[in-house]
């Protein structure tokens, strides 16, 4: 979390104005990005995510845990697109939008939906799908039986 003095508050406001541009409904950060693709700026000699600073400037309070985007644009700093959330809500939001990657999986939400849609017992079986998606037969079986990737719905 971070606290800003009145001078730092004004500096952050100026930086956000200088390092953003309108992109439709979103206001995108044009400055440096972190490894995850989020805008980053330096205040108090600390790297802070630009969307967290934008939330703070708009609401006057430090976000509790996570600041989520309703627009799913990591560069967006439009305060109307940001909401404060717990880690659990952030994780659920990611899952519902199909942006969760399970560990080092070769699969993603789109591929899991395709696997479930393509499976036809006796016609398109576990092994055929396993070969196509380069995963194990048991992985396909667990997906079809809804034992893994449960949060992905058709």
JSON list of C-alpha atoms in Angstrom, two decimals:
[
{"chain": "A", "resi": 1, "resn": "UNK", "atom": "CA", "xyz": [0.00, 0.00, 0.00]},
{"chain": "A", "resi": 2, "resn": "UNK", "atom": "CA", "xyz": [1.08, 3.60, -0.33]},
{"chain": "A", "resi": 3, "resn": "UNK", "atom": "CA", "xyz": [0.45, 7.01, 1.17]},
{"chain": "A", "resi": 4, "resn": "UNK", "atom": "CA", "xyz": [0.96, 10.27, -0.69]},
{"chain": "A", "resi": 5, "resn": "UNK", "atom": "CA", "xyz": [1.86, 13.70, 0.61]},
{"chain": "A", "resi": 6, "resn": "UNK", "atom": "CA", "xyz": [0.00, 16.61, -1.04]},
{"chain": "A", "resi": 7, "resn": "UNK", "atom": "CA", "xyz": [3.05, 17.26, -3.27]},
{"chain": "A", "resi": 8, "resn": "UNK", "atom": "CA", "xyz": [3.29, 13.57, -4.29]},
{"chain": "A", "resi": 9, "resn": "UNK", "atom": "CA", "xyz": [-0.47, 13.52, -4.87]},
{"chain": "A", "resi": 10, "resn": "UNK", "atom": "CA", "xyz": [-0.13, 16.43, -7.33]},
{"chain": "A", "resi": 11, "resn": "UNK", "atom": "CA", "xyz": [2.92, 14.83, -8.97]},
{"chain": "A", "resi": 12, "resn": "UNK", "atom": "CA", "xyz": [0.97, 11.58, -9.49]},
{"chain": "A", "resi": 13, "resn": "UNK", "atom": "CA", "xyz": [-1.94, 13.52, -11.01]},
{"chain": "A", "resi": 14, "resn": "UNK", "atom": "CA", "xyz": [0.39, 15.32, -13.44]},
{"chain": "A", "resi": 15, "resn": "UNK", "atom": "CA", "xyz": [2.15, 12.08, -14.43]},
{"chain": "A", "resi": 16, "resn": "UNK", "atom": "CA", "xyz": [-1.19, 10.39, -15.14]},
{"chain": "A", "resi": 17, "resn": "UNK", "atom": "CA", "xyz": [-2.27, 13.31, -17.33]},
{"chain": "A", "resi": 18, "resn": "UNK", "atom": "CA", "xyz": [1.02, 13.33, -19.25]},
{"chain": "A", "resi": 19, "resn": "UNK", "atom": "CA", "xyz": [1.38, 9.57, -19.72]},
{"chain": "A", "resi": 20, "resn": "UNK", "atom": "CA", "xyz": [-2.11, 8.63, -20.89]},
{"chain": "A", "resi": 21, "resn": "UNK", "atom": "CA", "xyz": [-4.19, 8.83, -24.03]},
{"chain": "A", "resi": 22, "resn": "UNK", "atom": "CA", "xyz": [-7.85, 8.19, -24.80]},
{"chain": "A", "resi": 23, "resn": "UNK", "atom": "CA", "xyz": [-8.54, 4.88, -26.56]},
{"chain": "A", "resi": 24, "resn": "UNK", "atom": "CA", "xyz": [-12.31, 4.67, -26.91]},
{"chain": "A", "resi": 25, "resn": "UNK", "atom": "CA", "xyz": [-13.80, 4.31, -23.44]},
{"chain": "A", "resi": 26, "resn": "UNK", "atom": "CA", "xyz": [-10.42, 3.45, -21.94]},
{"chain": "A", "resi": 27, "resn": "UNK", "atom": "CA", "xyz": [-7.72, 5.88, -20.87]},
{"chain": "A", "resi": 28, "resn": "UNK", "atom": "CA", "xyz": [-4.51, 3.97, -21.61]},
{"chain": "A", "resi": 29, "resn": "UNK", "atom": "CA", "xyz": [-1.20, 4.35, -19.82]},
{"chain": "A", "resi": 30, "resn": "UNK", "atom": "CA", "xyz": [1.59, 5.18, -22.32]},
{"chain": "A", "resi": 31, "resn": "UNK", "atom": "CA", "xyz": [4.51, 5.03, -19.88]},
{"chain": "A", "resi": 32, "resn": "UNK", "atom": "CA", "xyz": [6.53, 2.03, -18.71]},
{"chain": "A", "resi": 33, "resn": "UNK", "atom": "CA", "xyz": [4.88, -1.36, -18.26]},
{"chain": "A", "resi": 34, "resn": "UNK", "atom": "CA", "xyz": [5.71, -4.13, -15.80]},
{"chain": "A", "resi": 35, "resn": "UNK", "atom": "CA", "xyz": [6.24, -7.74, -16.91]},
{"chain": "A", "resi": 36, "resn": "UNK", "atom": "CA", "xyz": [2.51, -8.41, -16.65]},
{"chain": "A", "resi": 37, "resn": "UNK", "atom": "CA", "xyz": [1.62, -5.56, -19.02]},
{"chain": "A", "resi": 38, "resn": "UNK", "atom": "CA", "xyz": [0.34, -3.14, -16.34]},
{"chain": "A", "resi": 39, "resn": "UNK", "atom": "CA", "xyz": [1.33, 0.54, -16.36]},
{"chain": "A", "resi": 40, "resn": "UNK", "atom": "CA", "xyz": [3.97, 1.39, -13.78]},
{"chain": "A", "resi": 41, "resn": "UNK", "atom": "CA", "xyz": [5.20, 4.68, -12.33]},
{"chain": "A", "resi": 42, "resn": "UNK", "atom": "CA", "xyz": [7.63, 5.66, -9.60]},
{"chain": "A", "resi": 43, "resn": "UNK", "atom": "CA", "xyz": [6.52, 7.53, -6.49]},
{"chain": "A", "resi": 44, "resn": "UNK", "atom": "CA", "xyz": [8.41, 7.68, -3.19]},
{"chain": "A", "resi": 45, "resn": "UNK", "atom": "CA", "xyz": [11.18, 5.71, -4.96]},
{"chain": "A", "resi": 46, "resn": "UNK", "atom": "CA", "xyz": [8.74, 2.81, -5.31]},
{"chain": "A", "resi": 47, "resn": "UNK", "atom": "CA", "xyz": [7.24, 1.29, -8.44]},
{"chain": "A", "resi": 48, "resn": "UNK", "atom": "CA", "xyz": [3.46, 1.51, -8.23]},
{"chain": "A", "resi": 49, "resn": "UNK", "atom": "CA", "xyz": [0.92, 0.25, -10.75]},
{"chain": "A", "resi": 50, "resn": "UNK", "atom": "CA", "xyz": [-0.63, 3.17, -12.60]},
{"chain": "A", "resi": 51, "resn": "UNK", "atom": "CA", "xyz": [-4.20, 1.88, -12.30]},
{"chain": "A", "resi": 52, "resn": "UNK", "atom": "CA", "xyz": [-3.80, 1.69, -8.48]},
{"chain": "A", "resi": 53, "resn": "UNK", "atom": "CA", "xyz": [-2.63, 5.32, -8.43]},
{"chain": "A", "resi": 54, "resn": "UNK", "atom": "CA", "xyz": [-5.56, 6.33, -10.65]},
{"chain": "A", "resi": 55, "resn": "UNK", "atom": "CA", "xyz": [-7.98, 4.58, -8.29]},
{"chain": "A", "resi": 56, "resn": "UNK", "atom": "CA", "xyz": [-6.38, 6.35, -5.32]},
{"chain": "A", "resi": 57, "resn": "UNK", "atom": "CA", "xyz": [-6.57, 9.77, -7.00]},
{"chain": "A", "resi": 58, "resn": "UNK", "atom": "CA", "xyz": [-10.21, 9.27, -7.96]},
{"chain": "A", "resi": 59, "resn": "UNK", "atom": "CA", "xyz": [-11.45, 7.82, -4.67]},
{"chain": "A", "resi": 60, "resn": "UNK", "atom": "CA", "xyz": [-9.05, 9.32, -2.13]},
{"chain": "A", "resi": 61, "resn": "UNK", "atom": "CA", "xyz": [-8.42, 5.98, -0.50]},
{"chain": "A", "resi": 62, "resn": "UNK", "atom": "CA", "xyz": [-5.78, 3.30, -0.82]},
{"chain": "A", "resi": 63, "resn": "UNK", "atom": "CA", "xyz": [-7.18, 0.14, -2.42]},
{"chain": "A", "resi": 64, "resn": "UNK", "atom": "CA", "xyz": [-7.55, -2.69, 0.10]},
{"chain": "A", "resi": 65, "resn": "UNK", "atom": "CA", "xyz": [-6.00, -5.52, -1.94]},
{"chain": "A", "resi": 66, "resn": "UNK", "atom": "CA", "xyz": [-6.61, -5.49, -5.69]},
{"chain": "A", "resi": 67, "resn": "UNK", "atom": "CA", "xyz": [-7.83, -2.95, -8.21]},
{"chain": "A", "resi": 68, "resn": "UNK", "atom": "CA", "xyz": [-9.66, -4.76, -10.98]},
{"chain": "A", "resi": 69, "resn": "UNK", "atom": "CA", "xyz": [-10.59, -3.58, -14.48]},
{"chain": "A", "resi": 70, "resn": "UNK", "atom": "CA", "xyz": [-14.15, -3.92, -15.74]},
{"chain": "A", "resi": 71, "resn": "UNK", "atom": "CA", "xyz": [-12.73, -3.42, -19.26]},
{"chain": "A", "resi": 72, "resn": "UNK", "atom": "CA", "xyz": [-9.99, -6.10, -18.91]},
{"chain": "A", "resi": 73, "resn": "UNK", "atom": "CA", "xyz": [-7.45, -3.67, -20.41]},
{"chain": "A", "resi": 74, "resn": "UNK", "atom": "CA", "xyz": [-4.29, -3.81, -18.28]},
{"chain": "A", "resi": 75, "resn": "UNK", "atom": "CA", "xyz": [-3.12, -0.41, -19.57]},
{"chain": "A", "resi": 76, "resn": "UNK", "atom": "CA", "xyz": [-6.43, 1.31, -18.70]},
{"chain": "A", "resi": 77, "resn": "UNK", "atom": "CA", "xyz": [-6.35, 3.88, -15.88]},
{"chain": "A", "resi": 78, "resn": "UNK", "atom": "CA", "xyz": [-9.89, 5.20, -16.36]},
{"chain": "A", "resi": 79, "resn": "UNK", "atom": "CA", "xyz": [-11.28, 5.39, -12.80]},
{"chain": "A", "resi": 80, "resn": "UNK", "atom": "CA", "xyz": [-14.75, 4.49, -14.14]},
{"chain": "A", "resi": 81, "resn": "UNK", "atom": "CA", "xyz": [-13.31, 1.12, -15.23]},
{"chain": "A", "resi": 82, "resn": "UNK", "atom": "CA", "xyz": [-11.62, 0.32, -11.91]},
{"chain": "A", "resi": 83, "resn": "UNK", "atom": "CA", "xyz": [-13.00, -1.26, -8.76]},
{"chain": "A", "resi": 84, "resn": "UNK", "atom": "CA", "xyz": [-11.50, -2.27, -5.42]},
{"chain": "A", "resi": 85, "resn": "UNK", "atom": "CA", "xyz": [-11.69, -6.00, -4.74]},
{"chain": "A", "resi": 86, "resn": "UNK", "atom": "CA", "xyz": [-10.32, -8.74, -2.54]},
{"chain": "A", "resi": 87, "resn": "UNK", "atom": "CA", "xyz": [-7.94, -11.32, -3.99]},
{"chain": "A", "resi": 88, "resn": "UNK", "atom": "CA", "xyz": [-10.79, -13.84, -3.98]},
{"chain": "A", "resi": 89, "resn": "UNK", "atom": "CA", "xyz": [-13.00, -11.52, -6.05]},
{"chain": "A", "resi": 90, "resn": "UNK", "atom": "CA", "xyz": [-10.09, -10.76, -8.40]},
{"chain": "A", "resi": 91, "resn": "UNK", "atom": "CA", "xyz": [-9.47, -14.49, -8.92]},
{"chain": "A", "resi": 92, "resn": "UNK", "atom": "CA", "xyz": [-13.17, -15.17, -9.50]},
{"chain": "A", "resi": 93, "resn": "UNK", "atom": "CA", "xyz": [-13.35, -12.26, -11.97]},
{"chain": "A", "resi": 94, "resn": "UNK", "atom": "CA", "xyz": [-10.39, -13.74, -13.91]},
{"chain": "A", "resi": 95, "resn": "UNK", "atom": "CA", "xyz": [-11.93, -17.21, -13.92]},
{"chain": "A", "resi": 96, "resn": "UNK", "atom": "CA", "xyz": [-15.34, -16.01, -15.10]},
{"chain": "A", "resi": 97, "resn": "UNK", "atom": "CA", "xyz": [-13.71, -14.09, -17.94]},
{"chain": "A", "resi": 98, "resn": "UNK", "atom": "CA", "xyz": [-11.61, -17.10, -18.97]},
{"chain": "A", "resi": 99, "resn": "UNK", "atom": "CA", "xyz": [-8.26, -15.43, -18.24]},
{"chain": "A", "resi": 100, "resn": "UNK", "atom": "CA", "xyz": [-7.01, -17.95, -15.70]},
{"chain": "A", "resi": 101, "resn": "UNK", "atom": "CA", "xyz": [-4.04, -20.05, -16.72]},
{"chain": "A", "resi": 102, "resn": "UNK", "atom": "CA", "xyz": [-3.57, -23.19, -14.68]},
{"chain": "A", "resi": 103, "resn": "UNK", "atom": "CA", "xyz": [0.13, -23.49, -13.77]},
{"chain": "A", "resi": 104, "resn": "UNK", "atom": "CA", "xyz": [2.15, -24.23, -16.91]},
{"chain": "A", "resi": 105, "resn": "UNK", "atom": "CA", "xyz": [-0.80, -25.69, -18.74]},
{"chain": "A", "resi": 106, "resn": "UNK", "atom": "CA", "xyz": [-0.85, -26.10, -22.50]},
{"chain": "A", "resi": 107, "resn": "UNK", "atom": "CA", "xyz": [-4.57, -25.40, -22.27]},
{"chain": "A", "resi": 108, "resn": "UNK", "atom": "CA", "xyz": [-6.59, -22.26, -21.74]},
{"chain": "A", "resi": 109, "resn": "UNK", "atom": "CA", "xyz": [-10.30, -21.52, -21.37]},
{"chain": "A", "resi": 110, "resn": "UNK", "atom": "CA", "xyz": [-10.88, -21.43, -25.14]},
{"chain": "A", "resi": 111, "resn": "UNK", "atom": "CA", "xyz": [-9.24, -24.82, -25.68]},
{"chain": "A", "resi": 112, "resn": "UNK", "atom": "CA", "xyz": [-11.11, -26.39, -22.75]},
{"chain": "A", "resi": 113, "resn": "UNK", "atom": "CA", "xyz": [-14.43, -25.21, -24.22]},
{"chain": "A", "resi": 114, "resn": "UNK", "atom": "CA", "xyz": [-13.40, -26.62, -27.62]},
{"chain": "A", "resi": 115, "resn": "UNK", "atom": "CA", "xyz": [-12.50, -29.97, -26.05]},
{"chain": "A", "resi": 116, "resn": "UNK", "atom": "CA", "xyz": [-15.84, -30.22, -24.29]},
{"chain": "A", "resi": 117, "resn": "UNK", "atom": "CA", "xyz": [-17.71, -29.23, -27.46]},
{"chain": "A", "resi": 118, "resn": "UNK", "atom": "CA", "xyz": [-15.79, -31.71, -29.66]},
{"chain": "A", "resi": 119, "resn": "UNK", "atom": "CA", "xyz": [-16.10, -34.75, -27.41]},
{"chain": "A", "resi": 120, "resn": "UNK", "atom": "CA", "xyz": [-18.57, -37.31, -28.76]},
{"chain": "A", "resi": 121, "resn": "UNK", "atom": "CA", "xyz": [-18.40, -40.77, -27.11]},
{"chain": "A", "resi": 122, "resn": "UNK", "atom": "CA", "xyz": [-17.53, -43.43, -29.66]},
{"chain": "A", "resi": 123, "resn": "UNK", "atom": "CA", "xyz": [-16.80, -40.83, -32.35]},
{"chain": "A", "resi": 124, "resn": "UNK", "atom": "CA", "xyz": [-14.34, -38.26, -31.01]},
{"chain": "A", "resi": 125, "resn": "UNK", "atom": "CA", "xyz": [-12.79, -39.84, -27.94]},
{"chain": "A", "resi": 126, "resn": "UNK", "atom": "CA", "xyz": [-10.26, -39.01, -25.25]},
{"chain": "A", "resi": 127, "resn": "UNK", "atom": "CA", "xyz": [-7.21, -40.20, -27.18]},
{"chain": "A", "resi": 128, "resn": "UNK", "atom": "CA", "xyz": [-8.03, -38.29, -30.34]},
{"chain": "A", "resi": 129, "resn": "UNK", "atom": "CA", "xyz": [-8.51, -35.06, -28.37]},
{"chain": "A", "resi": 130, "resn": "UNK", "atom": "CA", "xyz": [-5.38, -35.73, -26.30]},
{"chain": "A", "resi": 131, "resn": "UNK", "atom": "CA", "xyz": [-3.33, -36.06, -29.47]},
{"chain": "A", "resi": 132, "resn": "UNK", "atom": "CA", "xyz": [-4.84, -32.91, -31.02]},
{"chain": "A", "resi": 133, "resn": "UNK", "atom": "CA", "xyz": [-4.21, -30.76, -27.91]},
{"chain": "A", "resi": 134, "resn": "UNK", "atom": "CA", "xyz": [-0.90, -32.42, -27.00]},
{"chain": "A", "resi": 135, "resn": "UNK", "atom": "CA", "xyz": [-1.97, -33.44, -23.51]},
{"chain": "A", "resi": 136, "resn": "UNK", "atom": "CA", "xyz": [-2.51, -36.77, -21.80]},
{"chain": "A", "resi": 137, "resn": "UNK", "atom": "CA", "xyz": [-5.60, -38.91, -22.32]},
{"chain": "A", "resi": 138, "resn": "UNK", "atom": "CA", "xyz": [-6.35, -38.66, -18.60]},
{"chain": "A", "resi": 139, "resn": "UNK", "atom": "CA", "xyz": [-6.30, -34.84, -18.79]},
{"chain": "A", "resi": 140, "resn": "UNK", "atom": "CA", "xyz": [-9.01, -34.97, -21.45]},
{"chain": "A", "resi": 141, "resn": "UNK", "atom": "CA", "xyz": [-11.02, -37.46, -19.39]},
{"chain": "A", "resi": 142, "resn": "UNK", "atom": "CA", "xyz": [-10.83, -35.17, -16.33]},
{"chain": "A", "resi": 143, "resn": "UNK", "atom": "CA", "xyz": [-11.88, -32.14, -18.38]},
{"chain": "A", "resi": 144, "resn": "UNK", "atom": "CA", "xyz": [-14.85, -33.97, -19.91]},
{"chain": "A", "resi": 145, "resn": "UNK", "atom": "CA", "xyz": [-15.93, -35.24, -16.47]},
{"chain": "A", "resi": 146, "resn": "UNK", "atom": "CA", "xyz": [-15.58, -31.71, -15.07]},
{"chain": "A", "resi": 147, "resn": "UNK", "atom": "CA", "xyz": [-12.96, -32.74, -12.50]},
{"chain": "A", "resi": 148, "resn": "UNK", "atom": "CA", "xyz": [-10.47, -30.08, -13.66]},
{"chain": "A", "resi": 149, "resn": "UNK", "atom": "CA", "xyz": [-11.07, -26.69, -15.27]},
{"chain": "A", "resi": 150, "resn": "UNK", "atom": "CA", "xyz": [-14.44, -26.71, -13.44]},
{"chain": "A", "resi": 151, "resn": "UNK", "atom": "CA", "xyz": [-14.73, -22.94, -13.56]},
{"chain": "A", "resi": 152, "resn": "UNK", "atom": "CA", "xyz": [-14.84, -22.92, -17.38]},
{"chain": "A", "resi": 153, "resn": "UNK", "atom": "CA", "xyz": [-18.38, -23.17, -18.69]},
{"chain": "A", "resi": 154, "resn": "UNK", "atom": "CA", "xyz": [-19.66, -23.48, -22.26]}
]
